[in-house]
Coordinates of C-alpha atoms and ligand atoms in Angstrom, one line a residue:
M1 CA -42.7 -27.0 -10.0
A2 CA -42.9 -24.4 -6.5
A3 CA -42.4 -21.1 -7.4
F4 CA -39.6 -19.6 -5.5
P5 CA -40.7 -17.3 -2.9
Q6 CA -41.6 -14.0 -3.6
T7 CA -40.8 -11.5 -1.4
A8 CA -42.6 -8.2 -0.6
A9 CA -40.9 -4.6 -2.0
P10 CA -39.6 -2.4 1.0
A11 CA -41.3 0.0 0.9
A12 CA -39.0 3.2 0.4
A13 CA -36.3 0.8 -1.5
P14 CA -33.8 2.7 -3.1
P15 CA -34.1 4.4 -6.9
A16 CA -31.7 1.3 -8.4
A17 CA -29.3 2.6 -10.6
P18 CA -29.8 1.2 -14.2
I19 CA -28.4 -1.9 -15.1
P20 CA -24.9 -2.8 -16.5
Q21 CA -24.6 -4.6 -20.5
P22 CA -21.6 -5.4 -22.6
L23 CA -23.2 -3.6 -24.7
D24 CA -21.2 -0.6 -26.4
G25 CA -22.2 1.1 -30.0
K26 CA -22.3 -2.2 -32.0
R27 CA -20.2 -4.1 -29.9
G28 CA -21.0 -6.3 -27.5
G29 CA -24.7 -7.6 -26.3
T30 CA -26.9 -7.5 -23.2
D31 CA -26.0 -10.2 -20.9
P32 CA -28.4 -12.2 -19.8
G33 CA -27.5 -13.7 -16.9
P34 CA -26.0 -15.4 -15.0
R35 CA -24.2 -12.2 -12.9
N36 CA -22.1 -10.8 -10.8
L37 CA -23.8 -6.8 -10.5
A38 CA -22.2 -6.1 -7.9
R39 CA -19.0 -6.8 -9.4
D40 CA -20.5 -5.6 -12.7
L41 CA -21.0 -2.2 -11.3
Q42 CA -17.9 -2.1 -9.6
G43 CA -15.7 -3.0 -12.8
P44 CA -17.5 -1.1 -16.0
D45 CA -14.4 -1.1 -17.4
L46 CA -14.0 -4.9 -17.9
L47 CA -17.5 -5.5 -18.4
A48 CA -17.9 -3.7 -21.2
A49 CA -13.8 -2.2 -22.2
P50 CA -12.4 0.3 -23.8
I51 CA -12.4 -0.5 -27.7
T52 CA -9.0 1.0 -27.1
D53 CA -8.0 -2.2 -24.7
H54 CA -6.5 -4.9 -26.5
G55 CA -4.9 -8.2 -26.4
T56 CA -4.5 -10.7 -23.4
V57 CA -2.8 -8.3 -20.5
P58 CA -2.6 -10.5 -16.8
N59 CA -4.8 -9.4 -14.4
L60 CA -3.3 -5.9 -12.7
R61 CA -6.1 -5.7 -9.6
F62 CA -7.3 -7.3 -6.5
S63 CA -9.0 -6.7 -3.3
F64 CA -8.1 -6.4 0.5
S65 CA -12.2 -7.1 0.1
D66 CA -11.5 -10.8 -1.1
S67 CA -8.2 -11.8 1.0
H68 CA -8.7 -13.6 3.6
N69 CA -9.0 -12.4 6.6
R70 CA -7.5 -13.1 10.3
L71 CA -10.0 -12.6 12.9
E72 CA -7.9 -12.3 16.2
P73 CA -9.1 -11.1 19.6
G74 CA -6.9 -7.8 19.3
G75 CA -8.2 -6.8 15.9
W76 CA -7.4 -8.1 12.3
A77 CA -5.4 -8.4 9.5
R78 CA -5.7 -9.0 5.9
E79 CA -3.0 -9.6 2.4
V80 CA -2.8 -8.6 -0.5
T81 CA 0.6 -12.0 -1.9
E82 CA 2.0 -13.2 -5.5
L83 CA -1.3 -15.8 -4.1
A84 CA -3.7 -13.3 -5.0
L85 CA -1.7 -10.8 -7.6
P86 CA 1.1 -13.5 -9.5
I87 CA 2.3 -10.2 -12.0
A88 CA 3.2 -8.5 -8.4
T89 CA 6.2 -10.4 -7.7
E90 CA 8.1 -6.7 -5.8
L91 CA 5.5 -5.8 -3.5
A92 CA 2.9 -7.5 -1.1
G93 CA 0.5 -6.1 1.2
V94 CA -1.1 -6.1 4.3
N95 CA -3.6 -4.0 5.7
M96 CA -3.8 -4.7 9.6
R97 CA -6.3 -3.3 12.1
L98 CA -4.9 -2.6 15.7
N99 CA -8.2 -2.6 18.2
A100 CA -8.9 0.5 20.3
G101 CA -10.1 0.5 24.4
E102 CA -9.9 2.4 27.3
H103 CA -8.0 0.2 28.9
E104 CA -6.0 -2.9 26.3
T105 CA -6.0 -2.3 22.8
G106 CA -4.5 -4.7 19.9
V107 CA -0.8 -4.9 19.3
R108 CA 1.1 -6.5 16.2
E109 CA 3.7 -8.9 19.0
L110 CA 7.2 -8.4 19.0
H111 CA 8.2 -9.7 15.8
W112 CA 11.0 -9.9 12.8
H113 CA 11.0 -11.0 9.2
K114 CA 13.3 -11.3 6.2
Q115 CA 11.7 -8.7 4.1
A116 CA 11.4 -5.1 5.0
E117 CA 8.7 -3.3 6.4
W118 CA 7.5 0.0 5.2
A119 CA 4.0 2.0 6.7
Y120 CA 1.6 3.8 5.7
M121 CA -1.0 4.5 8.3
T122 CA -4.7 5.0 6.8
V123 CA -6.7 5.2 11.0
G124 CA -5.5 6.2 14.5
R125 CA -2.4 6.4 15.8
A126 CA -0.2 3.4 17.0
R127 CA 3.6 3.6 19.4
I128 CA 5.7 1.5 16.9
T129 CA 9.4 0.5 19.2
A130 CA 11.5 -1.0 16.9
L131 CA 16.1 -2.5 17.9
D132 CA 18.9 -1.4 15.3
E133 CA 22.1 -3.1 14.9
Q134 CA 23.5 -1.7 16.9
G135 CA 22.1 -2.8 19.5
R136 CA 20.3 0.8 20.1
N137 CA 15.7 1.3 21.2
F138 CA 13.5 3.0 18.8
I139 CA 10.5 4.3 19.4
D140 CA 7.7 7.2 18.5
D141 CA 4.1 6.8 18.2
V142 CA 2.2 7.6 14.5
G143 CA -0.3 8.1 13.8
V144 CA -2.4 9.9 10.0
G145 CA -0.7 9.5 6.9
D146 CA 2.2 8.4 8.8
L147 CA 5.3 6.1 7.8
W148 CA 6.9 3.9 9.4
Y149 CA 10.2 1.9 7.5
F150 CA 11.9 -2.0 9.1
P151 CA 14.9 -3.4 7.2
P152 CA 15.3 -7.2 7.3
G153 CA 15.3 -8.4 10.5
I154 CA 15.1 -5.5 13.4
P155 CA 12.6 -6.8 15.6
H156 CA 10.0 -4.7 15.9
S157 CA 6.0 -3.7 17.3
I158 CA 2.9 -2.1 16.7
Q159 CA 0.7 -1.6 19.4
A160 CA -2.4 0.9 18.8
L161 CA -2.9 3.6 21.4
A162 CA -6.5 4.1 22.8
E163 CA -7.9 5.4 20.4
G164 CA -6.9 2.4 17.8
C165 CA -5.4 2.2 14.5
E166 CA -5.1 0.6 10.8
F167 CA -2.7 0.8 8.5
L168 CA -1.0 -0.6 4.9
L169 CA 1.6 -2.7 5.9
V170 CA 3.9 -3.0 1.7
F171 CA 7.0 -5.7 2.2
D172 CA 10.0 -6.1 -0.6
D173 CA 9.3 -9.3 -1.7
G174 CA 5.7 -10.8 -3.5
S175 CA 5.9 -13.5 -2.0
F176 CA 5.9 -12.1 1.9
S177 CA 3.3 -13.7 4.2
E178 CA 2.1 -12.4 7.6
N179 CA 1.6 -15.7 8.4
N180 CA 5.2 -15.8 9.1
T181 CA 7.7 -14.1 10.2
F182 CA 8.9 -15.2 13.1
L183 CA 7.6 -14.0 16.6
L184 CA 8.3 -13.9 20.3
T185 CA 4.9 -16.7 21.5
D186 CA 6.0 -18.5 18.2
W187 CA 9.9 -19.1 18.9
L188 CA 9.1 -19.4 23.1
S189 CA 6.7 -22.2 22.7
H190 CA 9.5 -23.8 21.2
V191 CA 12.3 -24.0 23.3
P192 CA 12.8 -26.2 26.5
R193 CA 12.0 -24.8 29.7
S194 CA 14.6 -25.2 30.9
V195 CA 16.5 -23.2 27.9
I196 CA 14.0 -20.8 28.3
A197 CA 15.5 -20.7 31.8
K198 CA 18.6 -20.8 31.8
N199 CA 18.7 -18.2 29.0
F200 CA 17.4 -16.0 31.2
G201 CA 19.0 -17.0 34.4
V202 CA 15.2 -17.0 35.4
T203 CA 13.6 -19.7 37.5
E204 CA 11.3 -22.6 35.4
E205 CA 8.8 -22.3 37.9
S206 CA 9.0 -18.3 36.7
L207 CA 7.6 -19.8 33.3
K208 CA 4.5 -21.3 34.3
D209 CA 2.3 -19.0 32.5
L210 CA 4.5 -18.7 29.2
P211 CA 1.8 -18.3 25.7
T212 CA 2.5 -22.4 25.1
K213 CA 1.1 -21.0 20.7
E214 CA 2.3 -18.1 18.8
W215 CA 0.5 -14.9 19.7
W216 CA -0.1 -13.1 16.8
I217 CA -2.5 -10.5 16.8
F218 CA -3.7 -10.0 21.0
P219 CA -5.1 -7.6 23.8
A220 CA -2.0 -5.1 26.3
P221 CA -2.6 -2.4 29.0
V222 CA -2.9 0.3 27.2
P223 CA 0.8 2.5 26.3
G224 CA 1.5 5.5 29.3
P225 CA 3.3 8.6 27.5
L226 CA 5.1 7.7 25.4
E227 CA 8.2 9.2 27.6
E228 CA 7.6 7.0 30.3
D229 CA 7.7 4.4 28.2
R230 CA 11.6 5.5 26.7
I231 CA 14.0 3.0 28.1
P232 CA 17.5 4.9 29.3
D233 CA 19.5 2.4 27.0
P234 CA 23.3 2.4 27.9
Q235 CA 24.4 2.0 24.3
G236 CA 22.0 5.3 23.1
V237 CA 18.8 6.4 21.3
S238 CA 19.6 4.6 17.8
P239 CA 20.3 7.9 15.4
T240 CA 17.9 6.2 12.7
Q241 CA 15.1 7.7 12.7
Y242 CA 12.6 4.7 11.6
S243 CA 9.0 7.4 11.2
Y244 CA 9.0 9.8 8.4
H245 CA 5.5 12.2 8.7
L246 CA 4.3 11.8 5.1
L247 CA 1.2 14.3 5.8
A248 CA 3.7 17.4 7.5
Q249 CA 5.3 16.7 3.7
E250 CA 4.0 19.9 1.5
P251 CA 2.2 19.0 -1.6
Q252 CA 3.4 19.8 -4.8
H253 CA 0.4 20.9 -6.7
L254 CA 0.1 20.2 -9.8
S255 CA -3.2 21.4 -12.6
G256 CA -5.8 18.0 -11.3
G257 CA -4.1 17.3 -7.7
T258 CA -1.5 17.3 -5.5
V259 CA 1.0 14.9 -5.3
R260 CA 4.0 13.6 -2.4
I261 CA 7.1 11.8 -2.3
V262 CA 9.2 9.3 -0.6
D263 CA 12.2 7.6 -1.0
A264 CA 15.7 7.0 0.6
R265 CA 16.7 11.3 -0.3
N266 CA 14.7 12.0 2.0
F267 CA 13.9 9.2 4.5
P268 CA 17.3 7.3 5.0
V269 CA 16.7 4.6 6.1
S270 CA 14.1 3.6 3.3
K271 CA 16.8 2.1 1.2
T272 CA 13.9 -0.3 -1.0
V273 CA 10.4 1.0 -0.6
A274 CA 10.2 4.5 -3.2
A275 CA 6.9 6.2 -3.0
A276 CA 4.0 8.8 -3.7
L277 CA 1.0 10.0 -1.8
V278 CA -1.1 11.1 -5.1
E279 CA -4.5 13.1 -5.1
V280 CA -6.6 13.4 -8.5
E281 CA -9.5 15.9 -8.4
P282 CA -12.8 15.4 -10.0
G283 CA -12.7 15.2 -13.5
A284 CA -8.8 15.0 -13.6
I285 CA -6.2 12.2 -14.5
R286 CA -2.9 11.2 -13.2
E287 CA -0.7 11.7 -16.4
L288 CA 0.3 9.0 -18.9
H289 CA 3.3 7.9 -17.6
W290 CA 5.5 4.7 -17.3
H291 CA 8.1 4.5 -14.4
S292 CA 12.2 3.6 -16.0
N293 CA 13.0 1.2 -12.2
T294 CA 10.9 -1.2 -11.1
D295 CA 7.0 -2.5 -11.1
E296 CA 4.4 0.2 -9.6
W297 CA 2.6 -1.3 -6.3
Q298 CA -0.8 0.6 -6.1
Y299 CA -2.6 1.3 -2.1
Y300 CA -6.5 3.2 -3.2
L301 CA -7.1 5.5 0.0
A302 CA -10.3 7.0 -1.2
G303 CA -12.7 7.9 -4.2
Q304 CA -13.1 5.9 -7.4
G305 CA -10.6 5.5 -10.5
R306 CA -9.9 3.8 -13.6
M307 CA -6.2 2.9 -14.7
G308 CA -5.2 1.7 -18.5
V309 CA -2.4 -0.4 -18.6
F310 CA -0.6 -0.4 -22.5
A311 CA 2.0 -3.6 -22.9
S312 CA 3.0 -2.4 -25.9
G313 CA 2.2 -5.1 -28.9
G314 CA -0.1 -3.2 -29.4
K315 CA -2.1 -4.8 -25.8
A316 CA -4.3 -2.3 -23.1
R317 CA -6.2 -3.6 -20.4
T318 CA -8.1 -1.1 -18.7
F319 CA -8.9 -1.8 -14.9
D320 CA -11.7 0.2 -12.2
F321 CA -10.4 0.6 -8.4
Q322 CA -12.0 2.2 -5.7
A323 CA -10.7 3.0 -1.8
G324 CA -9.2 0.0 -0.5
D325 CA -8.8 -2.4 -3.7
V326 CA -4.3 -3.1 -5.3
G327 CA -3.4 -2.5 -8.4
A328 CA 0.5 -3.8 -10.5
V329 CA 1.6 -1.9 -13.7
P330 CA 5.1 -4.6 -15.1
F331 CA 8.1 -2.6 -15.2
A332 CA 8.4 1.2 -18.0
M333 CA 4.4 -0.4 -19.5
G334 CA 3.0 3.2 -20.5
H335 CA -0.4 3.9 -17.6
Y336 CA -2.4 7.1 -16.5
I337 CA -5.0 6.5 -13.6
E338 CA -8.6 9.0 -14.1
N339 CA -10.9 9.9 -11.6
T340 CA -13.7 8.3 -12.4
G341 CA -16.3 9.7 -9.5
T342 CA -17.5 12.8 -7.5
T343 CA -15.2 12.8 -4.9
T344 CA -11.8 13.7 -5.0
L345 CA -8.8 10.1 -5.6
R346 CA -6.5 9.3 -3.4
F347 CA -3.7 6.3 -3.7
L348 CA -0.4 5.6 -3.5
E349 CA 2.4 4.2 -6.2
L350 CA 5.1 2.1 -4.1
F351 CA 8.0 0.7 -5.8
K352 CA 10.5 -1.1 -4.3
S353 CA 13.3 0.6 -5.2
E354 CA 15.7 3.7 -3.8
R355 CA 14.1 6.3 -5.2
Y356 CA 11.1 7.1 -7.4
T357 CA 10.8 7.8 -10.5
D358 CA 8.7 9.4 -13.2
F359 CA 8.3 10.2 -16.8
S360 CA 5.3 12.3 -18.0
L361 CA 4.8 11.6 -21.6
N362 CA 3.9 15.6 -21.9
Q363 CA 6.8 16.2 -20.7
W364 CA 9.3 14.4 -23.1
L365 CA 6.6 15.2 -26.2
A366 CA 7.4 19.6 -24.6
L367 CA 10.8 19.2 -25.0
T368 CA 10.7 17.3 -28.1
P369 CA 11.5 18.8 -32.1
P370 CA 8.1 20.4 -33.0
T371 CA 8.6 18.9 -36.3
L372 CA 9.4 16.0 -35.0
V373 CA 6.3 15.3 -33.1
K374 CA 4.3 16.4 -35.9
A375 CA 5.3 13.9 -38.1
H376 CA 4.4 11.4 -35.8
L377 CA 1.2 12.6 -34.7
Q378 CA -0.2 14.7 -37.6
V379 CA -0.9 17.9 -35.1
G380 CA -0.5 21.6 -35.9
D381 CA 1.0 24.7 -34.3
E382 CA -2.7 24.0 -31.5
F383 CA -1.0 21.3 -29.7
I384 CA 2.8 21.9 -29.9
A385 CA 1.3 25.5 -28.1
H386 CA 0.3 23.2 -25.2
L387 CA 3.0 21.0 -24.5
Q388 CA 5.7 23.9 -24.1
K389 CA 3.6 26.2 -21.9
V390 CA 3.0 21.9 -20.1
K391 CA 2.8 22.2 -15.9
P392 CA 5.5 22.0 -14.2
V393 CA 6.7 19.1 -13.5
V394 CA 6.7 17.4 -10.5
V395 CA 10.4 17.9 -8.4
M396 CA 12.0 14.6 -7.1
P397 CA 13.5 14.7 -3.2
P398 CA 16.8 16.9 -3.2
A399 CA 19.7 14.4 -2.9
P400 CA 21.3 14.2 0.8
A401 CA 24.6 16.2 1.8
A402 CA 27.1 13.8 1.7
Ligands
LIG1 MN1 6.3 -6.7 10.7
LIG2 MN1 2.6 5.3 -12.1

């Protein structure tokens, strides 16, 4: 039998990472293979779960890196919907790139859809346009850390400025697909030319170069200065603010990191998506907590961490995350997120809701009669004293003035 060809070792091989084994003390054993070592290295808590994990808990993690990526002349996009992550029925996400260019940049063409769209810019800048229900236009430029929200049916577009951009889109329906939106080019490809000519009062000859299929993402001339792109509208400019500068919000500083909360209380148009941008410093933890309104959908922006989820009935499971991953926590399940890396862990918590809610286990116990807490947990005065000097609780956005 022929031996497999041997390849020479690289002259200066980097030090190999220790090979993890599904082994924890006397539990488990080595894995002689076959195995996907790269995946095992990314998911140490799946390979060798903490002994506190128990029972059958659905999958709560999916990476955009495991999604189909649709490549187009002006950029690309990939999605994580309930097809990939079946537990996440309330929200779906899209990660989109619109290319940079000196003369042309990528544009996500004029379109609308049945779902509301919430977005967070991760790289670069873009120009967004929309029309409100009173026929008034909206146009703005957004950069890193800015959001936008378009209610269902509102027509809109996104185009990269010269430096290009990348962003996360979140839709308030887990079954949403970016491949099933209502596109300008797709529609007009399916209307007789005579009807289009009649509709716009032009000749059919003037329509001879109309696209004959959807374009979706394509290159278009770089937008000029924002002021020059503002179309005088006889109805007036829309009073609705569809964009929000999240990084301009002063963060709340907590003992191990920061949080910024945005929901319909401080970003009124965002009636179906509430969010928190959370930073957890190395060694710190997003404390044990739960949410009282609905499922949580997460997007990891930077760093690495692990999340332990308590599903009641003795069930618990732990997942590992890094930038580009999506996490999910079903309604009411208790959870924590621990920074397991050496840099700041940054992620978005998203909810299909008009408000952000958060129940801190620490806060609950701090405000419960100490005798009762001691009786449950069999702890002493030191534990109680620590609860009493807890860090400040997260402050919710004030209700908008009536
Ligand atoms: Mn859209
Ligand atoms: Mn949470």
